[in-house]
Amino acid sequence: MERVRVVLQASDPLSHAGLANLLQSAPGISLLRATDRRDANVLVFAYEQLTADVVTVLRRTALETSLPVVLVVNEINESELLTAVENRVVAILPRGAVSAERLVHSVMAAATGGGVLPPNMVGELLKHIERLQRDVLAPNGLNASGLTPREIDVLRLMADGKDTTEIAGELCYSERTVKNVIYNLTHRLKLRNRSHAVAYALRAGMI
């Protein structure tokens, strides 16, 4: 089994040494030098708090790489949690709860596309999603996928191989309406064409 390659960045030498020791002792993990980030599978960041400077680091990292981030932090509030999640943080470990087992579990989860959040943070995230659905998406006819019910219906029929005329007939829309729906969703999501739109929706589990 291939080892998960990790790059560690910490706010102080003591934290770096402690976390490095935990990671190096794990049989399924290889700890790389900071300069070898391009070869990594997962990034582990350790900070006292999510200060403005730390957020800048997260944002810059998210722009430079698509790697998932495991964040070790003393404390984090709801708005900071959302900022972290927006910048590829997929696992958060409170500093006081860090152990070899929990750190390795978080890294392995991140490497396989999963995530790890303390139970109270999961609750906060779910409440935020609920507010987003109620206050922003629903009033605009959207759902969590960012698509309207009409767009989802059109995409499903496109995935079935139907052309514009067939889609219009099945949904009782005009052909112009169907074309406008397709144009609007491809333009909004920056998709190249109909095939790209269907592939995007299928990968995202929207249809």
JSON list of C-alpha atoms in Angstrom, two decimals, residues 81-205:
[
{"chain": "A", "resi": 81, "resn": "LEU", "atom": "CA", "xyz": [-14.95, 27.21, 10.49]},
{"chain": "A", "resi": 82, "resn": "LEU", "atom": "CA", "xyz": [-16.73, 28.29, 7.32]},
{"chain": "A", "resi": 83, "resn": "THR", "atom": "CA", "xyz": [-13.65, 30.19, 6.15]},
{"chain": "A", "resi": 84, "resn": "ALA", "atom": "CA", "xyz": [-11.51, 27.12, 6.76]},
{"chain": "A", "resi": 85, "resn": "VAL", "atom": "CA", "xyz": [-13.88, 24.80, 4.89]},
{"chain": "A", "resi": 86, "resn": "GLU", "atom": "CA", "xyz": [-13.99, 27.23, 1.95]},
{"chain": "A", "resi": 87, "resn": "ASN", "atom": "CA", "xyz": [-10.20, 26.93, 1.72]},
{"chain": "A", "resi": 88, "resn": "ARG", "atom": "CA", "xyz": [-9.86, 23.15, 1.43]},
{"chain": "A", "resi": 89, "resn": "VAL", "atom": "CA", "xyz": [-9.69, 22.33, 5.14]},
{"chain": "A", "resi": 90, "resn": "VAL", "atom": "CA", "xyz": [-11.34, 18.92, 5.40]},
{"chain": "A", "resi": 91, "resn": "ALA", "atom": "CA", "xyz": [-10.35, 17.94, 8.94]},
{"chain": "A", "resi": 92, "resn": "ILE", "atom": "CA", "xyz": [-10.05, 19.98, 12.13]},
{"chain": "A", "resi": 93, "resn": "LEU", "atom": "CA", "xyz": [-8.37, 18.75, 15.30]},
{"chain": "A", "resi": 94, "resn": "PRO", "atom": "CA", "xyz": [-8.44, 20.74, 18.55]},
{"chain": "A", "resi": 95, "resn": "ARG", "atom": "CA", "xyz": [-4.86, 20.98, 19.82]},
{"chain": "A", "resi": 96, "resn": "GLY", "atom": "CA", "xyz": [-5.81, 19.62, 23.23]},
{"chain": "A", "resi": 97, "resn": "ALA", "atom": "CA", "xyz": [-7.30, 16.49, 21.67]},
{"chain": "A", "resi": 98, "resn": "VAL", "atom": "CA", "xyz": [-4.42, 15.61, 19.35]},
{"chain": "A", "resi": 99, "resn": "SER", "atom": "CA", "xyz": [-3.11, 12.07, 19.61]},
{"chain": "A", "resi": 100, "resn": "ALA", "atom": "CA", "xyz": [-1.21, 9.88, 17.17]},
{"chain": "A", "resi": 101, "resn": "GLU", "atom": "CA", "xyz": [-4.36, 7.90, 16.43]},
{"chain": "A", "resi": 102, "resn": "ARG", "atom": "CA", "xyz": [-6.54, 10.96, 15.80]},
{"chain": "A", "resi": 103, "resn": "LEU", "atom": "CA", "xyz": [-3.93, 12.76, 13.72]},
{"chain": "A", "resi": 104, "resn": "VAL", "atom": "CA", "xyz": [-3.27, 9.72, 11.53]},
{"chain": "A", "resi": 105, "resn": "HIS", "atom": "CA", "xyz": [-7.01, 9.07, 11.17]},
{"chain": "A", "resi": 106, "resn": "SER", "atom": "CA", "xyz": [-7.55, 12.67, 10.01]},
{"chain": "A", "resi": 107, "resn": "VAL", "atom": "CA", "xyz": [-4.68, 12.49, 7.52]},
{"chain": "A", "resi": 108, "resn": "MET", "atom": "CA", "xyz": [-5.88, 9.18, 6.09]},
{"chain": "A", "resi": 109, "resn": "ALA", "atom": "CA", "xyz": [-9.45, 10.48, 5.82]},
{"chain": "A", "resi": 110, "resn": "ALA", "atom": "CA", "xyz": [-8.23, 13.60, 4.01]},
{"chain": "A", "resi": 111, "resn": "ALA", "atom": "CA", "xyz": [-6.12, 11.51, 1.62]},
{"chain": "A", "resi": 112, "resn": "THR", "atom": "CA", "xyz": [-9.13, 9.41, 0.61]},
{"chain": "A", "resi": 113, "resn": "GLY", "atom": "CA", "xyz": [-11.52, 12.32, 0.07]},
{"chain": "A", "resi": 114, "resn": "GLY", "atom": "CA", "xyz": [-13.11, 12.23, 3.51]},
{"chain": "A", "resi": 115, "resn": "GLY", "atom": "CA", "xyz": [-13.19, 14.65, 6.40]},
{"chain": "A", "resi": 116, "resn": "VAL", "atom": "CA", "xyz": [-13.12, 14.79, 10.18]},
{"chain": "A", "resi": 117, "resn": "LEU", "atom": "CA", "xyz": [-14.84, 17.41, 12.33]},
{"chain": "A", "resi": 118, "resn": "PRO", "atom": "CA", "xyz": [-15.59, 17.47, 16.06]},
{"chain": "A", "resi": 119, "resn": "PRO", "atom": "CA", "xyz": [-19.32, 16.79, 16.67]},
{"chain": "A", "resi": 120, "resn": "ASN", "atom": "CA", "xyz": [-20.06, 20.36, 17.77]},
{"chain": "A", "resi": 121, "resn": "MET", "atom": "CA", "xyz": [-18.53, 21.72, 14.56]},
{"chain": "A", "resi": 122, "resn": "VAL", "atom": "CA", "xyz": [-20.60, 19.36, 12.43]},
{"chain": "A", "resi": 123, "resn": "GLY", "atom": "CA", "xyz": [-23.68, 20.80, 14.13]},
{"chain": "A", "resi": 124, "resn": "GLU", "atom": "CA", "xyz": [-22.56, 24.37, 13.43]},
{"chain": "A", "resi": 125, "resn": "LEU", "atom": "CA", "xyz": [-21.90, 23.55, 9.78]},
{"chain": "A", "resi": 126, "resn": "LEU", "atom": "CA", "xyz": [-25.29, 21.90, 9.36]},
{"chain": "A", "resi": 127, "resn": "LYS", "atom": "CA", "xyz": [-27.04, 24.90, 10.96]},
{"chain": "A", "resi": 128, "resn": "HIS", "atom": "CA", "xyz": [-25.25, 27.20, 8.54]},
{"chain": "A", "resi": 129, "resn": "ILE", "atom": "CA", "xyz": [-26.29, 25.07, 5.56]},
{"chain": "A", "resi": 130, "resn": "GLU", "atom": "CA", "xyz": [-29.86, 25.12, 6.82]},
{"chain": "A", "resi": 131, "resn": "ARG", "atom": "CA", "xyz": [-29.79, 28.94, 7.08]},
{"chain": "A", "resi": 132, "resn": "LEU", "atom": "CA", "xyz": [-28.24, 29.18, 3.63]},
{"chain": "A", "resi": 133, "resn": "GLN", "atom": "CA", "xyz": [-30.99, 27.00, 2.17]},
{"chain": "A", "resi": 134, "resn": "ARG", "atom": "CA", "xyz": [-33.76, 28.94, 3.97]},
{"chain": "A", "resi": 135, "resn": "ASP", "atom": "CA", "xyz": [-32.51, 32.51, 3.54]},
{"chain": "A", "resi": 136, "resn": "VAL", "atom": "CA", "xyz": [-30.57, 32.49, 0.29]},
{"chain": "A", "resi": 137, "resn": "LEU", "atom": "CA", "xyz": [-31.24, 29.48, -1.93]},
{"chain": "A", "resi": 138, "resn": "ALA", "atom": "CA", "xyz": [-34.96, 28.80, -1.43]},
{"chain": "A", "resi": 139, "resn": "PRO", "atom": "CA", "xyz": [-36.09, 32.43, -2.01]},
{"chain": "A", "resi": 140, "resn": "ASN", "atom": "CA", "xyz": [-34.23, 32.30, -5.34]},
{"chain": "A", "resi": 141, "resn": "GLY", "atom": "CA", "xyz": [-35.62, 28.93, -6.40]},
{"chain": "A", "resi": 142, "resn": "LEU", "atom": "CA", "xyz": [-32.30, 27.15, -5.85]},
{"chain": "A", "resi": 143, "resn": "ASN", "atom": "CA", "xyz": [-31.24, 24.15, -3.79]},
{"chain": "A", "resi": 144, "resn": "ALA", "atom": "CA", "xyz": [-27.93, 23.09, -2.27]},
{"chain": "A", "resi": 145, "resn": "SER", "atom": "CA", "xyz": [-26.63, 22.01, -5.68]},
{"chain": "A", "resi": 146, "resn": "GLY", "atom": "CA", "xyz": [-26.97, 25.59, -6.94]},
{"chain": "A", "resi": 147, "resn": "LEU", "atom": "CA", "xyz": [-29.46, 24.48, -9.61]},
{"chain": "A", "resi": 148, "resn": "THR", "atom": "CA", "xyz": [-33.14, 25.24, -9.94]},
{"chain": "A", "resi": 149, "resn": "PRO", "atom": "CA", "xyz": [-35.65, 22.36, -10.19]},
{"chain": "A", "resi": 150, "resn": "ARG", "atom": "CA", "xyz": [-36.17, 23.32, -13.85]},
{"chain": "A", "resi": 151, "resn": "GLU", "atom": "CA", "xyz": [-32.43, 23.07, -14.56]},
{"chain": "A", "resi": 152, "resn": "ILE", "atom": "CA", "xyz": [-32.24, 19.66, -12.88]},
{"chain": "A", "resi": 153, "resn": "ASP", "atom": "CA", "xyz": [-35.18, 18.40, -14.96]},
{"chain": "A", "resi": 154, "resn": "VAL", "atom": "CA", "xyz": [-33.51, 19.57, -18.16]},
{"chain": "A", "resi": 155, "resn": "LEU", "atom": "CA", "xyz": [-30.17, 18.03, -17.18]},
{"chain": "A", "resi": 156, "resn": "ARG", "atom": "CA", "xyz": [-31.79, 14.68, -16.43]},
{"chain": "A", "resi": 157, "resn": "LEU", "atom": "CA", "xyz": [-33.39, 14.56, -19.86]},
{"chain": "A", "resi": 158, "resn": "MET", "atom": "CA", "xyz": [-30.13, 15.68, -21.49]},
{"chain": "A", "resi": 159, "resn": "ALA", "atom": "CA", "xyz": [-28.42, 12.79, -19.69]},
{"chain": "A", "resi": 160, "resn": "ASP", "atom": "CA", "xyz": [-31.02, 10.47, -21.27]},
{"chain": "A", "resi": 161, "resn": "GLY", "atom": "CA", "xyz": [-29.84, 11.65, -24.69]},
{"chain": "A", "resi": 162, "resn": "LYS", "atom": "CA", "xyz": [-32.88, 13.77, -25.57]},
{"chain": "A", "resi": 163, "resn": "ASP", "atom": "CA", "xyz": [-32.48, 16.82, -27.80]},
{"chain": "A", "resi": 164, "resn": "THR", "atom": "CA", "xyz": [-33.97, 20.27, -27.30]},
{"chain": "A", "resi": 165, "resn": "THR", "atom": "CA", "xyz": [-37.24, 19.47, -29.07]},
{"chain": "A", "resi": 166, "resn": "GLU", "atom": "CA", "xyz": [-37.78, 16.27, -27.08]},
{"chain": "A", "resi": 167, "resn": "ILE", "atom": "CA", "xyz": [-36.97, 18.00, -23.78]},
{"chain": "A", "resi": 168, "resn": "ALA", "atom": "CA", "xyz": [-39.38, 20.83, -24.59]},
{"chain": "A", "resi": 169, "resn": "GLY", "atom": "CA", "xyz": [-42.14, 18.35, -25.42]},
{"chain": "A", "resi": 170, "resn": "GLU", "atom": "CA", "xyz": [-41.66, 16.26, -22.30]},
{"chain": "A", "resi": 171, "resn": "LEU", "atom": "CA", "xyz": [-41.53, 19.25, -19.92]},
{"chain": "A", "resi": 172, "resn": "CYS", "atom": "CA", "xyz": [-44.18, 21.28, -21.78]},
{"chain": "A", "resi": 173, "resn": "TYR", "atom": "CA", "xyz": [-41.72, 24.16, -22.33]},
{"chain": "A", "resi": 174, "resn": "SER", "atom": "CA", "xyz": [-40.98, 26.05, -25.50]},
{"chain": "A", "resi": 175, "resn": "GLU", "atom": "CA", "xyz": [-37.72, 25.20, -27.25]},
{"chain": "A", "resi": 176, "resn": "ARG", "atom": "CA", "xyz": [-36.55, 28.76, -26.52]},
{"chain": "A", "resi": 177, "resn": "THR", "atom": "CA", "xyz": [-37.11, 28.19, -22.80]},
{"chain": "A", "resi": 178, "resn": "VAL", "atom": "CA", "xyz": [-35.07, 24.98, -22.87]},
{"chain": "A", "resi": 179, "resn": "LYS", "atom": "CA", "xyz": [-32.26, 26.71, -24.75]},
{"chain": "A", "resi": 180, "resn": "ASN", "atom": "CA", "xyz": [-32.28, 29.56, -22.23]},
{"chain": "A", "resi": 181, "resn": "VAL", "atom": "CA", "xyz": [-32.15, 27.13, -19.31]},
{"chain": "A", "resi": 182, "resn": "ILE", "atom": "CA", "xyz": [-29.17, 25.33, -20.83]},
{"chain": "A", "resi": 183, "resn": "TYR", "atom": "CA", "xyz": [-27.39, 28.59, -21.66]},
{"chain": "A", "resi": 184, "resn": "ASN", "atom": "CA", "xyz": [-27.94, 30.06, -18.20]},
{"chain": "A", "resi": 185, "resn": "LEU", "atom": "CA", "xyz": [-26.65, 27.04, -16.28]},
{"chain": "A", "resi": 186, "resn": "THR", "atom": "CA", "xyz": [-23.62, 26.46, -18.53]},
{"chain": "A", "resi": 187, "resn": "HIS", "atom": "CA", "xyz": [-22.74, 30.17, -18.36]},
{"chain": "A", "resi": 188, "resn": "ARG", "atom": "CA", "xyz": [-23.22, 30.39, -14.58]},
{"chain": "A", "resi": 189, "resn": "LEU", "atom": "CA", "xyz": [-21.19, 27.26, -13.84]},
{"chain": "A", "resi": 190, "resn": "LYS", "atom": "CA", "xyz": [-18.61, 28.03, -16.57]},
{"chain": "A", "resi": 191, "resn": "LEU", "atom": "CA", "xyz": [-19.26, 24.78, -18.42]},
{"chain": "A", "resi": 192, "resn": "ARG", "atom": "CA", "xyz": [-18.17, 24.36, -22.03]},
{"chain": "A", "resi": 193, "resn": "ASN", "atom": "CA", "xyz": [-21.20, 22.64, -23.56]},
{"chain": "A", "resi": 194, "resn": "ARG", "atom": "CA", "xyz": [-24.13, 20.29, -22.92]},
{"chain": "A", "resi": 195, "resn": "SER", "atom": "CA", "xyz": [-21.96, 17.22, -22.49]},
{"chain": "A", "resi": 196, "resn": "HIS", "atom": "CA", "xyz": [-19.80, 19.04, -19.96]},
{"chain": "A", "resi": 197, "resn": "ALA", "atom": "CA", "xyz": [-22.93, 20.15, -18.09]},
{"chain": "A", "resi": 198, "resn": "VAL", "atom": "CA", "xyz": [-24.25, 16.59, -17.86]},
{"chain": "A", "resi": 199, "resn": "ALA", "atom": "CA", "xyz": [-20.86, 15.25, -16.76]},
{"chain": "A", "resi": 200, "resn": "TYR", "atom": "CA", "xyz": [-20.60, 17.97, -14.11]},
{"chain": "A", "resi": 201, "resn": "ALA", "atom": "CA", "xyz": [-24.06, 17.21, -12.75]},
{"chain": "A", "resi": 202, "resn": "LEU", "atom": "CA", "xyz": [-23.40, 13.45, -12.65]},
{"chain": "A", "resi": 203, "resn": "ARG", "atom": "CA", "xyz": [-20.07, 13.85, -10.83]},
{"chain": "A", "resi": 204, "resn": "ALA", "atom": "CA", "xyz": [-21.62, 16.20, -8.30]},
{"chain": "A", "resi": 205, "resn": "GLY", "atom": "CA", "xyz": [-24.52, 13.81, -7.68]}
]
